[in-house]
Structures are given as structure tokens and as C-alpha cells.
mmCIF file of C-alpha atoms in Angstrom:
data_model
loop_
_atom_site.group_PDB
_atom_site.id
_atom_site.type_symbol
_atom_site.label_atom_id
_atom_site.label_comp_id
_atom_site.label_asym_id
_atom_site.label_seq_id
_atom_site.Cartn_x
_atom_site.Cartn_y
_atom_site.Cartn_z
ATOM 1 C CA ARG A 293 153.453 -116.231 48.990
ATOM 2 C CA THR A 294 154.593 -116.240 52.548
ATOM 3 C CA GLY A 295 153.962 -120.156 52.481
ATOM 4 C CA THR A 296 156.471 -120.529 49.648
ATOM 5 C CA ILE A 297 158.933 -118.352 51.466
ATOM 6 C CA ALA A 298 158.520 -120.655 54.675
ATOM 7 C CA ILE A 299 158.872 -123.810 52.537
ATOM 8 C CA LEU A 300 162.152 -122.582 50.980
ATOM 9 C CA ALA A 301 163.348 -121.463 54.365
ATOM 10 C CA TYR A 302 162.663 -124.949 55.647
ATOM 11 C CA VAL A 303 164.519 -126.549 52.676
ATOM 12 C CA PHE A 304 167.612 -124.334 53.241
ATOM 13 C CA ALA A 305 167.759 -125.229 57.125
ATOM 14 C CA GLU A 306 167.249 -128.985 56.508
ATOM 15 C CA TYR A 307 170.230 -129.136 53.980
ATOM 16 C CA ALA A 308 172.193 -126.931 56.234
ATOM 17 C CA ARG A 309 171.800 -129.460 58.950
ATOM 18 C CA ARG A 310 173.113 -132.204 56.482
ATOM 19 C CA ILE A 311 176.319 -130.184 56.045
ATOM 20 C CA THR A 312 176.836 -129.418 59.863
ATOM 21 C CA PRO A 313 174.760 -131.624 61.977
ATOM 22 C CA PHE A 314 172.787 -129.898 64.741
ATOM 23 C CA ASP A 315 169.787 -130.565 66.829
ATOM 24 C CA GLU A 316 166.405 -130.499 65.121
ATOM 25 C CA VAL A 317 165.230 -127.888 67.914
ATOM 26 C CA TRP A 318 167.375 -125.223 65.961
ATOM 27 C CA LEU A 319 165.823 -125.929 62.541
ATOM 28 C CA ARG A 320 162.969 -123.374 62.725
ATOM 29 C CA PRO A 321 165.182 -120.745 64.236
ATOM 30 C CA LEU A 322 167.784 -121.076 61.412
ATOM 31 C CA ALA A 323 164.986 -121.095 58.797
ATOM 32 C CA SER A 324 163.839 -117.755 60.296
ATOM 33 C CA ALA A 325 167.336 -116.264 60.561
ATOM 34 C CA ALA A 326 167.666 -116.970 56.750
ATOM 35 C CA VAL A 327 164.283 -114.977 56.100
ATOM 36 C CA ILE A 328 165.340 -112.123 58.382
ATOM 37 C CA LEU A 329 168.726 -111.739 56.762
ATOM 38 C CA LEU A 330 167.448 -111.828 53.084
ATOM 39 C CA THR A 331 164.593 -109.371 53.913
ATOM 40 C CA ALA A 332 167.442 -107.087 55.383
ATOM 41 C CA VAL A 333 169.345 -107.445 52.161
ATOM 42 C CA ASN A 334 166.309 -106.480 50.006
ATOM 43 C CA VAL A 335 165.391 -103.592 52.333
ATOM 44 C CA ALA A 336 168.897 -102.151 51.613
ATOM 45 C CA GLY A 337 168.029 -101.867 47.951
ATOM 46 C CA VAL A 338 166.654 -103.944 44.957
ATOM 47 C CA ARG A 339 170.304 -103.852 43.481
ATOM 48 C CA TRP A 340 171.504 -105.944 46.361
ATOM 49 C CA GLY A 341 168.576 -108.389 46.072
ATOM 50 C CA LYS A 342 169.311 -108.798 42.174
ATOM 51 C CA TYR A 343 173.094 -109.304 42.991
ATOM 52 C CA THR A 344 172.296 -111.961 45.669
ATOM 53 C CA GLN A 345 169.748 -113.612 43.177
ATOM 54 C CA ASN A 346 172.219 -113.810 40.326
ATOM 55 C CA PHE A 347 174.836 -115.309 42.430
ATOM 56 C CA PHE A 348 172.933 -117.969 43.931
ATOM 57 C CA THR A 349 171.162 -118.663 40.475
ATOM 58 C CA VAL A 350 174.629 -119.385 39.046
ATOM 59 C CA LEU A 351 175.363 -121.793 41.849
ATOM 60 C CA LYS A 352 172.127 -123.522 41.409
ATOM 61 C CA ILE A 353 172.651 -124.275 37.680
ATOM 62 C CA ALA A 354 176.109 -125.352 38.399
ATOM 63 C CA ALA A 355 174.824 -128.072 40.868
ATOM 64 C CA LEU A 356 172.062 -129.005 38.318
ATOM 65 C CA LEU A 357 174.575 -129.433 35.475
ATOM 66 C CA LEU A 358 176.905 -131.576 37.742
ATOM 67 C CA LEU A 359 174.022 -133.792 38.489
ATOM 68 C CA VAL A 360 173.348 -134.150 34.759
ATOM 69 C CA SER A 361 177.036 -134.947 34.133
ATOM 70 C CA ALA A 362 176.910 -137.715 36.758
ATOM 71 C CA GLY A 363 174.055 -139.328 34.536
ATOM 72 C CA VAL A 364 176.038 -138.776 31.301
ATOM 73 C CA SER A 365 179.047 -140.418 32.855
ATOM 74 C CA LEU A 366 177.322 -143.399 34.141
ATOM 75 C CA PHE A 367 175.328 -143.861 30.949
ATOM 76 C CA LEU A 368 178.366 -143.834 28.831
ATOM 77 C CA GLY A 369 180.234 -146.096 31.089
ATOM 78 C CA GLY A 370 177.333 -148.467 30.684
ATOM 79 C CA LYS A 371 176.857 -148.885 34.492
ATOM 80 C CA SER A 372 173.427 -147.310 34.725
ATOM 81 C CA THR A 373 170.646 -148.853 36.445
ATOM 82 C CA PRO A 374 167.942 -150.282 34.055
ATOM 83 C CA VAL A 375 164.582 -148.576 34.586
ATOM 84 C CA ALA A 376 161.781 -150.995 34.665
ATOM 85 C CA TRP A 377 158.724 -149.000 33.357
ATOM 86 C CA THR A 378 155.286 -150.459 34.177
ATOM 87 C CA ASP A 379 151.956 -149.467 32.744
ATOM 88 C CA VAL A 380 149.815 -147.898 35.490
ATOM 89 C CA SER A 381 145.927 -148.635 35.455
ATOM 90 C CA PHE A 382 144.172 -145.335 35.473
ATOM 91 C CA SER A 383 141.673 -145.924 38.141
ATOM 92 C CA PHE A 384 139.856 -143.217 40.029
ATOM 93 C CA SER A 385 142.198 -143.739 42.937
ATOM 94 C CA THR A 386 145.292 -143.276 40.623
ATOM 95 C CA ILE A 387 143.852 -140.129 39.341
ATOM 96 C CA GLN A 388 143.330 -138.788 42.696
ATOM 97 C CA SER A 389 146.952 -139.594 43.746
ATOM 98 C CA MET A 390 148.270 -137.871 40.539
ATOM 99 C CA GLY A 391 146.507 -134.589 41.778
ATOM 100 C CA VAL A 392 148.339 -134.680 45.237
ATOM 101 C CA ALA A 393 151.640 -135.404 43.366
ATOM 102 C CA PHE A 394 150.892 -132.632 41.266
ATOM 103 C CA VAL A 395 151.176 -130.277 44.264
ATOM 104 C CA PHE A 396 154.994 -131.067 44.455
ATOM 105 C CA VAL A 397 155.423 -130.868 40.824
ATOM 106 C CA LEU A 398 153.955 -127.400 40.557
ATOM 107 C CA TRP A 399 156.014 -126.352 43.466
ATOM 108 C CA THR A 400 159.136 -127.694 41.940
ATOM 109 C CA TYR A 401 158.428 -125.636 38.649
ATOM 110 C CA GLY A 402 157.244 -122.747 40.707
ATOM 111 C CA GLY A 403 158.841 -119.303 40.072
ATOM 112 C CA TRP A 404 157.807 -118.841 36.399
ATOM 113 C CA THR A 405 155.481 -115.968 37.305
ATOM 114 C CA GLU A 406 157.923 -114.132 39.243
ATOM 115 C CA ALA A 407 159.159 -111.659 36.736
ATOM 116 C CA ALA A 408 155.577 -110.345 36.461
ATOM 117 C CA TYR A 409 155.701 -109.142 40.085
ATOM 118 C CA ILE A 410 158.592 -106.682 39.490
ATOM 119 C CA ALA A 411 157.568 -105.383 35.919
ATOM 120 C CA GLU A 412 157.205 -102.081 37.249
ATOM 121 C CA GLU A 413 160.858 -101.914 37.947
ATOM 122 C CA VAL A 414 161.938 -103.636 34.546
ATOM 123 C CA GLN A 415 163.219 -101.895 31.579
ATOM 124 C CA ASN A 416 160.929 -102.456 28.559
ATOM 125 C CA PRO A 417 158.596 -104.896 30.548
ATOM 126 C CA THR A 418 156.367 -105.652 27.375
ATOM 127 C CA ARG A 419 159.444 -107.436 25.855
ATOM 128 C CA ASN A 420 161.590 -108.481 28.950
ATOM 129 C CA VAL A 421 158.914 -109.850 31.125
ATOM 130 C CA PRO A 422 157.445 -112.418 28.778
ATOM 131 C CA ARG A 423 160.983 -113.266 27.585
ATOM 132 C CA ALA A 424 162.073 -113.992 31.186
ATOM 133 C CA ILE A 425 159.091 -116.116 31.848
ATOM 134 C CA VAL A 426 159.328 -118.134 28.678
ATOM 135 C CA LEU A 427 163.041 -118.741 28.399
ATOM 136 C CA GLY A 428 163.244 -119.218 32.170
ATOM 137 C CA LEU A 429 160.485 -121.996 32.096
ATOM 138 C CA LEU A 430 162.056 -123.738 29.139
ATOM 139 C CA ALA A 431 165.408 -123.657 30.688
ATOM 140 C CA THR A 432 164.170 -125.007 34.077
ATOM 141 C CA THR A 433 162.208 -127.772 32.433
ATOM 142 C CA VAL A 434 165.123 -129.032 30.200
ATOM 143 C CA LEU A 435 167.362 -128.899 33.252
ATOM 144 C CA TYR A 436 164.907 -130.704 35.640
ATOM 145 C CA LEU A 437 164.100 -133.510 33.065
ATOM 146 C CA LEU A 438 167.903 -134.116 32.637
ATOM 147 C CA VAL A 439 168.344 -134.191 36.319
ATOM 148 C CA ASN A 440 165.533 -136.689 36.854
ATOM 149 C CA TRP A 441 166.972 -138.861 34.043
ATOM 150 C CA SER A 442 170.241 -138.899 36.183
ATOM 151 C CA TYR A 443 168.268 -139.796 39.126
ATOM 152 C CA LEU A 444 166.656 -142.728 37.282
ATOM 153 C CA LEU A 445 170.184 -144.055 36.083
ATOM 154 C CA PHE A 446 171.505 -144.115 39.790
ATOM 155 C CA VAL A 447 168.479 -145.039 41.811
ATOM 156 C CA PRO A 448 166.160 -147.835 40.928
ATOM 157 C CA LEU A 449 162.620 -146.540 40.350
ATOM 158 C CA SER A 450 161.220 -148.745 43.185
ATOM 159 C CA LYS A 451 163.595 -147.271 45.768
ATOM 160 C CA LEU A 452 163.075 -143.577 44.867
ATOM 161 C CA PRO A 453 160.175 -143.261 47.346
ATOM 162 C CA GLN A 454 162.403 -144.295 50.113
ATOM 163 C CA THR A 455 165.285 -141.901 49.195
ATOM 164 C CA PRO A 456 164.506 -138.536 50.744
ATOM 165 C CA PHE A 457 167.755 -136.925 49.417
ATOM 166 C CA VAL A 458 168.221 -138.212 45.918
ATOM 167 C CA ALA A 459 170.726 -135.668 44.791
ATOM 168 C CA SER A 460 173.124 -136.593 47.716
ATOM 169 C CA GLU A 461 172.585 -140.305 46.857
ATOM 170 C CA VAL A 462 173.658 -139.771 43.265
ATOM 171 C CA MET A 463 176.711 -137.688 44.079
ATOM 172 C CA GLN A 464 177.626 -140.200 46.891
ATOM 173 C CA SER A 465 177.314 -143.050 44.273
ATOM 174 C CA TRP A 466 179.446 -141.139 41.802
ATOM 175 C CA ILE A 467 182.433 -139.587 43.742
ATOM 176 C CA GLY A 468 181.824 -140.695 47.240
ATOM 177 C CA PRO A 469 180.874 -139.098 50.550
ATOM 178 C CA ALA A 470 182.509 -135.636 49.648
ATOM 179 C CA GLY A 471 180.143 -135.568 46.724
ATOM 180 C CA ALA A 472 177.059 -136.042 48.999
ATOM 181 C CA ILE A 473 178.397 -133.117 51.176
ATOM 182 C CA TRP A 474 179.149 -130.923 48.220
ATOM 183 C CA ILE A 475 175.479 -131.372 46.686
ATOM 184 C CA ALA A 476 173.904 -130.520 50.073
ATOM 185 C CA VAL A 477 175.905 -127.336 50.202
ATOM 186 C CA MET A 478 174.627 -126.596 46.575
ATOM 187 C CA VAL A 479 171.111 -127.415 47.390
ATOM 188 C CA ALA A 480 171.141 -125.202 50.428
ATOM 189 C CA CYS A 481 172.545 -122.462 48.295
ATOM 190 C CA SER A 482 169.980 -123.240 45.713
ATOM 191 C CA ALA A 483 167.242 -122.946 48.331
ATOM 192 C CA PHE A 484 168.699 -119.690 49.814
ATOM 193 C CA GLY A 485 168.776 -118.089 46.224
ATOM 194 C CA ALA A 486 165.138 -119.147 45.604
ATOM 195 C CA LEU A 487 164.195 -117.752 49.049
ATOM 196 C CA ASN A 488 165.681 -114.454 48.107
ATOM 197 C CA GLY A 489 163.739 -114.352 44.869
ATOM 198 C CA TYR A 490 160.443 -115.081 46.700
ATOM 199 C CA ILE A 491 161.307 -112.312 49.357
ATOM 200 C CA LEU A 492 162.031 -109.854 46.548
ATOM 201 C CA THR A 493 158.971 -110.262 44.395
ATOM 202 C CA GLY A 494 156.395 -111.166 47.345
ATOM 203 C CA ALA A 495 156.854 -107.920 49.105
ATOM 204 C CA ARG A 496 156.072 -106.122 45.713
ATOM 205 C CA ILE A 497 152.638 -107.660 46.042
ATOM 206 C CA LEU A 498 151.960 -106.094 49.465
ATOM 207 C CA TYR A 499 153.379 -103.009 48.230
ATOM 208 C CA ALA A 500 150.565 -103.042 45.343
ATOM 209 C CA MET A 501 148.122 -103.763 47.880
ATOM 210 C CA GLY A 502 149.099 -100.879 49.927
ATOM 211 C CA LYS A 503 148.889 -98.570 46.923
ATOM 212 C CA ASP A 504 145.560 -100.001 46.037
ATOM 213 C CA HIS A 505 143.864 -100.135 49.374
ATOM 214 C CA ALA A 506 143.851 -97.158 52.168
ATOM 215 C CA LEU A 507 143.496 -99.922 55.062
ATOM 216 C CA PHE A 508 147.054 -101.171 53.940
ATOM 217 C CA ALA A 509 148.486 -97.692 52.943
ATOM 218 C CA THR A 510 151.458 -98.287 55.376
ATOM 219 C CA LEU A 511 152.580 -101.010 53.171
ATOM 220 C CA GLY A 512 152.640 -98.990 50.084
ATOM 221 C CA GLN A 513 155.333 -96.740 51.410
ATOM 222 C CA VAL A 514 158.747 -96.638 49.987
ATOM 223 C CA HIS A 515 161.837 -96.094 52.351
ATOM 224 C CA PRO A 516 163.100 -92.593 51.949
ATOM 225 C CA SER A 517 166.797 -93.534 51.916
ATOM 226 C CA TRP A 518 166.787 -97.113 50.270
ATOM 227 C CA HIS A 519 163.718 -96.542 47.818
ATOM 228 C CA THR A 520 162.463 -100.063 48.723
ATOM 229 C CA PRO A 521 159.163 -101.172 50.140
ATOM 230 C CA ALA A 522 160.701 -101.739 53.370
ATOM 231 C CA ARG A 523 157.515 -102.124 55.513
ATOM 232 C CA ALA A 524 155.901 -104.669 52.930
ATOM 233 C CA LEU A 525 159.200 -106.665 53.201
ATOM 234 C CA TRP A 526 159.102 -106.892 56.927
ATOM 235 C CA ALA A 527 155.377 -107.641 56.972
ATOM 236 C CA ASN A 528 156.242 -110.315 54.442
ATOM 237 C CA ALA A 529 159.027 -111.884 56.702
ATOM 238 C CA ALA A 530 156.651 -111.615 59.972
ATOM 239 C CA ILE A 531 154.005 -113.725 58.289
ATOM 240 C CA ALA A 532 156.397 -116.254 56.963
ATOM 241 C CA ILE A 533 158.153 -116.842 60.273
ATOM 242 C CA LEU A 534 154.761 -117.149 61.838
ATOM 243 C CA LEU A 535 154.067 -120.074 59.478
ATOM 244 C CA ILE A 536 157.495 -121.572 60.011
ATOM 245 C CA PHE A 537 156.780 -121.846 63.829
ATOM 246 C CA THR A 538 153.258 -123.184 63.501
ATOM 247 C CA LYS A 539 153.114 -125.369 60.449
ATOM 248 C CA THR A 540 155.113 -128.283 58.903
ATOM 249 C CA PHE A 541 156.655 -128.478 55.632
ATOM 250 C CA GLU A 542 154.057 -130.706 53.998
ATOM 251 C CA GLN A 543 151.090 -128.628 55.486
ATOM 252 C CA ILE A 544 152.440 -125.339 53.945
ATOM 253 C CA MET A 545 153.216 -126.938 50.833
ATOM 254 C CA THR A 546 149.819 -128.424 50.231
ATOM 255 C CA TYR A 547 147.469 -125.467 51.488
ATOM 256 C CA SER A 548 149.761 -122.690 49.735
ATOM 257 C CA THR A 549 149.898 -124.530 46.389
ATOM 258 C CA VAL A 550 146.086 -125.033 46.308
ATOM 259 C CA VAL A 551 145.493 -121.346 47.355
ATOM 260 C CA ILE A 552 147.864 -119.700 44.930
ATOM 261 C CA SER A 553 146.219 -121.960 42.174
ATOM 262 C CA VAL A 554 143.005 -120.131 42.815
ATOM 263 C CA PHE A 555 144.900 -116.767 41.895
ATOM 264 C CA PHE A 556 146.354 -118.369 38.725
ATOM 265 C CA ILE A 557 142.818 -119.140 37.602
ATOM 266 C CA LEU A 558 141.478 -115.783 38.344
ATOM 267 C CA ALA A 559 144.583 -113.993 36.525
ATOM 268 C CA VAL A 560 144.064 -116.156 33.251
ATOM 269 C CA PHE A 561 140.297 -115.885 33.479
ATOM 270 C CA GLY A 562 140.851 -112.164 33.828
ATOM 271 C CA VAL A 563 142.349 -112.147 30.305
ATOM 272 C CA ILE A 564 139.036 -113.533 28.834
ATOM 273 C CA ARG A 565 136.945 -111.161 30.847
ATOM 274 C CA LEU A 566 138.781 -108.061 30.060
ATOM 275 C CA ARG A 567 138.828 -108.936 26.351
ATOM 276 C CA ARG A 568 135.080 -109.142 26.327
ATOM 277 C CA LEU A 569 134.717 -105.963 28.539
ATOM 278 C CA LEU A 570 137.323 -103.911 26.769
ATOM 279 C CA PRO A 571 137.681 -105.221 23.233
ATOM 280 C CA ARG A 572 139.631 -102.184 21.930
ATOM 281 C CA HIS A 573 141.763 -101.749 24.957
ATOM 282 C CA PRO A 574 145.554 -101.815 24.079
ATOM 283 C CA ARG A 575 147.130 -105.438 24.478
ATOM 284 C CA PRO A 576 150.795 -104.900 25.211
ATOM 285 C CA TYR A 577 151.135 -108.742 25.982
ATOM 286 C CA ARG A 578 150.036 -111.559 23.485
ATOM 287 C CA ALA A 579 147.869 -114.703 24.617
ATOM 288 C CA LEU A 580 148.978 -117.467 22.277
ATOM 289 C CA GLY A 581 146.348 -119.823 21.350
ATOM 290 C CA TYR A 582 143.472 -117.536 22.740
ATOM 291 C CA PRO A 583 140.760 -118.517 23.689
ATOM 292 C CA LEU A 584 141.628 -122.305 23.914
ATOM 293 C CA SER A 585 144.808 -121.826 25.926
ATOM 294 C CA PRO A 586 143.386 -119.805 28.719
ATOM 295 C CA ILE A 587 140.146 -121.856 28.920
ATOM 296 C CA LEU A 588 142.297 -125.141 29.087
ATOM 297 C CA PHE A 589 144.468 -123.824 31.725
ATOM 298 C CA CYS A 590 141.607 -122.635 33.969
ATOM 299 C CA LEU A 591 139.928 -126.110 33.658
ATOM 300 C CA THR A 592 143.064 -128.008 34.427
ATOM 301 C CA MET A 593 143.826 -125.994 37.532
ATOM 302 C CA ALA A 594 140.218 -126.157 38.758
ATOM 303 C CA GLY A 595 140.259 -129.917 38.308
ATOM 304 C CA PHE A 596 143.748 -130.031 40.367
ATOM 305 C CA ILE A 597 142.179 -127.981 43.070
ATOM 306 C CA LEU A 598 138.995 -130.162 43.339
ATOM 307 C CA ASP A 599 141.116 -133.278 43.453
ATOM 308 C CA VAL A 600 143.392 -131.932 46.301
ATOM 309 C CA CYS A 601 140.385 -130.771 48.172
ATOM 310 C CA VAL A 602 139.064 -134.288 48.102
ATOM 311 C CA LYS A 603 142.432 -136.105 49.063
ATOM 312 C CA GLU A 604 143.717 -133.667 51.558
ATOM 313 C CA PRO A 605 140.551 -131.860 53.074
ATOM 314 C CA ARG A 606 142.099 -130.593 56.151
ATOM 315 C CA GLU A 607 144.891 -128.420 54.705
ATOM 316 C CA SER A 608 142.652 -127.375 51.845
ATOM 317 C CA ILE A 609 140.300 -126.109 54.304
ATOM 318 C CA PHE A 610 142.965 -124.312 56.199
ATOM 319 C CA GLY A 611 144.062 -122.832 52.958
ATOM 320 C CA PHE A 612 140.596 -121.665 51.972
ATOM 321 C CA ALA A 613 139.715 -120.285 55.535
ATOM 322 C CA LEU A 614 142.893 -118.028 55.338
ATOM 323 C CA LEU A 615 141.944 -116.985 51.906
ATOM 324 C CA GLY A 616 138.537 -116.203 53.266
ATOM 325 C CA LEU A 617 139.899 -113.866 55.902
ATOM 326 C CA GLY A 618 140.796 -111.514 53.015
ATOM 327 C CA LEU A 619 137.115 -110.832 52.152
ATOM 328 C CA PRO A 620 136.013 -108.845 55.254
ATOM 329 C CA LEU A 621 139.307 -107.073 55.112
ATOM 330 C CA TYR A 622 138.674 -106.214 51.560
ATOM 331 C CA TRP A 623 135.052 -105.009 52.200
ATOM 332 C CA TRP A 624 136.380 -102.919 55.234
ATOM 333 C CA SER A 625 138.993 -101.341 52.996
ATOM 334 C CA GLU A 626 136.554 -100.675 50.154
ATOM 335 C CA LYS A 627 134.157 -98.913 52.801
ATOM 336 C CA ASN A 628 136.975 -96.957 54.183
ATOM 337 C CA SER A 629 137.964 -95.826 50.689
ATOM 338 C CA LYS A 630 134.457 -94.690 49.779
ATOM 339 C CA GLN A 631 133.969 -92.859 52.985
ATOM 340 C CA HIS A 632 137.306 -91.093 52.435
ATOM 341 C CA SER A 633 136.202 -90.101 48.980
ATOM 342 C CA ALA A 634 132.808 -88.736 50.042
ATOM 343 C CA HIS A 635 134.561 -86.763 52.824
ATOM 344 C CA SER A 636 137.126 -85.280 50.420
ATOM 345 C CA LYS A 637 134.316 -84.107 48.011
ATOM 346 C CA GLN A 638 132.566 -82.419 50.962
ATOM 347 C CA LYS A 639 135.681 -80.454 51.580
#
């Protein structure tokens, strides 16, 4: 979670640098300042975090729709770049490369799970949480496919790997240099809004951990005035800032995507396990296509994790080592909880 926050802060700072050029040495401090500012906003209250999120979401959608409009305009004008599709031979090496590319695809479409983390604070979560996830994912998929269609109309397929800022290239080709600056502003706003969303939801995970484990009880406390998990929010920010100053963009993206995929598998496998252990337990949320859909999901994600471990072993090892640090903390917490429980019974 904190890895994703660090990535989004990086993206925001990088595009802010395209709007107002500054020395690269200020990139990390600016990214950290964005994390601190949005953490302070969310500490002040979930309402302010919600308003900030809604505002930047509107800007993000506006930017994406403008990119789609550029593609429609070029297509209708008959000036689009012809797309030369070629068949790819599916060798073992190609499949491995697809797995690494999947890291960036998963990250691009990431966020579809976010509504679940604030379910406790949502009215009628049984209806609204699945609706938010499904409708949000469908809207994102449609928008992103249309945006990529626009990219292919403006930039030849062979040149895409050498074009780091494709959106700016599209807008510059459509309406000139002003368009490139404008889209850079919108991308910076988009990253800023997504950063706020991950800060808002990520701290709720630490808060829940604090409620469940006595070792981290301080993270499970709510601020007496603002009624927000302030300590969890600041702990979240501290870890993200540490990553910003010690890791690169690509390193954080690779290890964090691999590790969070492990938790996706555990969560979905948990559906299968709980239905076997507690067959008569109430099911407020439906699992369409059960048991095929969860099994297919787990197998796909496991294959992806294995592929990235083979192709990017260093970052994968770092991610799993970081994950492994949680085990002794968990055992320590469980031991303390049992001792505390036994001590309470003696009293």
C-alpha cells in the first residue's frame, strides 16, 4: 500500500516538473510534500478527504475524455496513423515478457479494491461497495481502452516504447505546445487525486491492524476531535516517504505489485475456505461464477507472481523479504495477546 502511495507521489512530482521545470534533486522532496499535505487533509476528517477525492476524480475523467476527443477528431478527419498489427510468436520468452508487462497493467487498473477498505464508513455497504467496485472498474476499462485507441491513432505502434509521455505527445500533435502543458497539469492532478485515495484507504488497513493486534494498538486509535485514524495516517505517510527516498519508481512498482498480488490470492482463496468451514454462515456478498471464478483468479495471479519472480528476481526477493518481516511481528503480537488474556483471567 505504501509502495503505491510512493509511486503516485513520484508521478505527481514528475509531471509537476514538466509544468514548471526544476532541478531533479527536488523531485523526491516534492513527492514527499504531496504525501504530507494529503495526509494532513485526511487527518482533518474523512469529509475533507472525500471532497478532495471527488474534485480530482472529475479532473481526471475530464482529461481522459479530452484525450478520447482528440482521437475521435483525428479519426473522423481521416488523418490518423495506420496501425500495423503483427502476429506475435508465443515463445516462452514472450510469455515471460507479458508477465512483467502485466505489472504495469495491474498497476494502471489498480484501485478497484479501494471501496472495500472503507466499508465500515459506507452506508449500506452490502449494496454500495460491490456497486462502487463493479461500476468503477467498468468505467475505468472503457475510458482506458478509448484513451489507448487515441494513442495508437496519433503515435505509431513502433514509436510507443520510445515515447515516455504519450498523453503530452497526443495533445501537442492535436492543439500544439499549450495542449502538452495542459495535459501535464491534468495528469499531475490525476496522480494527486489517486494519491489522496490511497492515503484515505491505506490508513484504514493499519487502523484495522491496530484494532486486531495489541502490539499495534496505537494505530487503532481514533483522534478525539477529528474522529479519524490520525496515527495510522501518519505512520502510512512515514513509510511511504522512506520508500520515496530509498527506492526508484520501477523498483517500487515491481515489488509492491508482486506482494499485493499475494494478498489478492489470499483474500479470494479465503472465500473458498470460508464456504467450506462455515457453509451456513450468512453471505452478504455474492461470488458470481463460484467456484470457477475464484479458482481461475488464484491460478492466474499465481502464474503472474511466478513469472515476475523469474524475470525480476531482485525486486521480487526484496518484496517477499519485506513481507516476511511481518511474520515475527505477527507471532510476537499473538504471543502478547495470549499473555494479556491469561493475565486478565487470573485477575
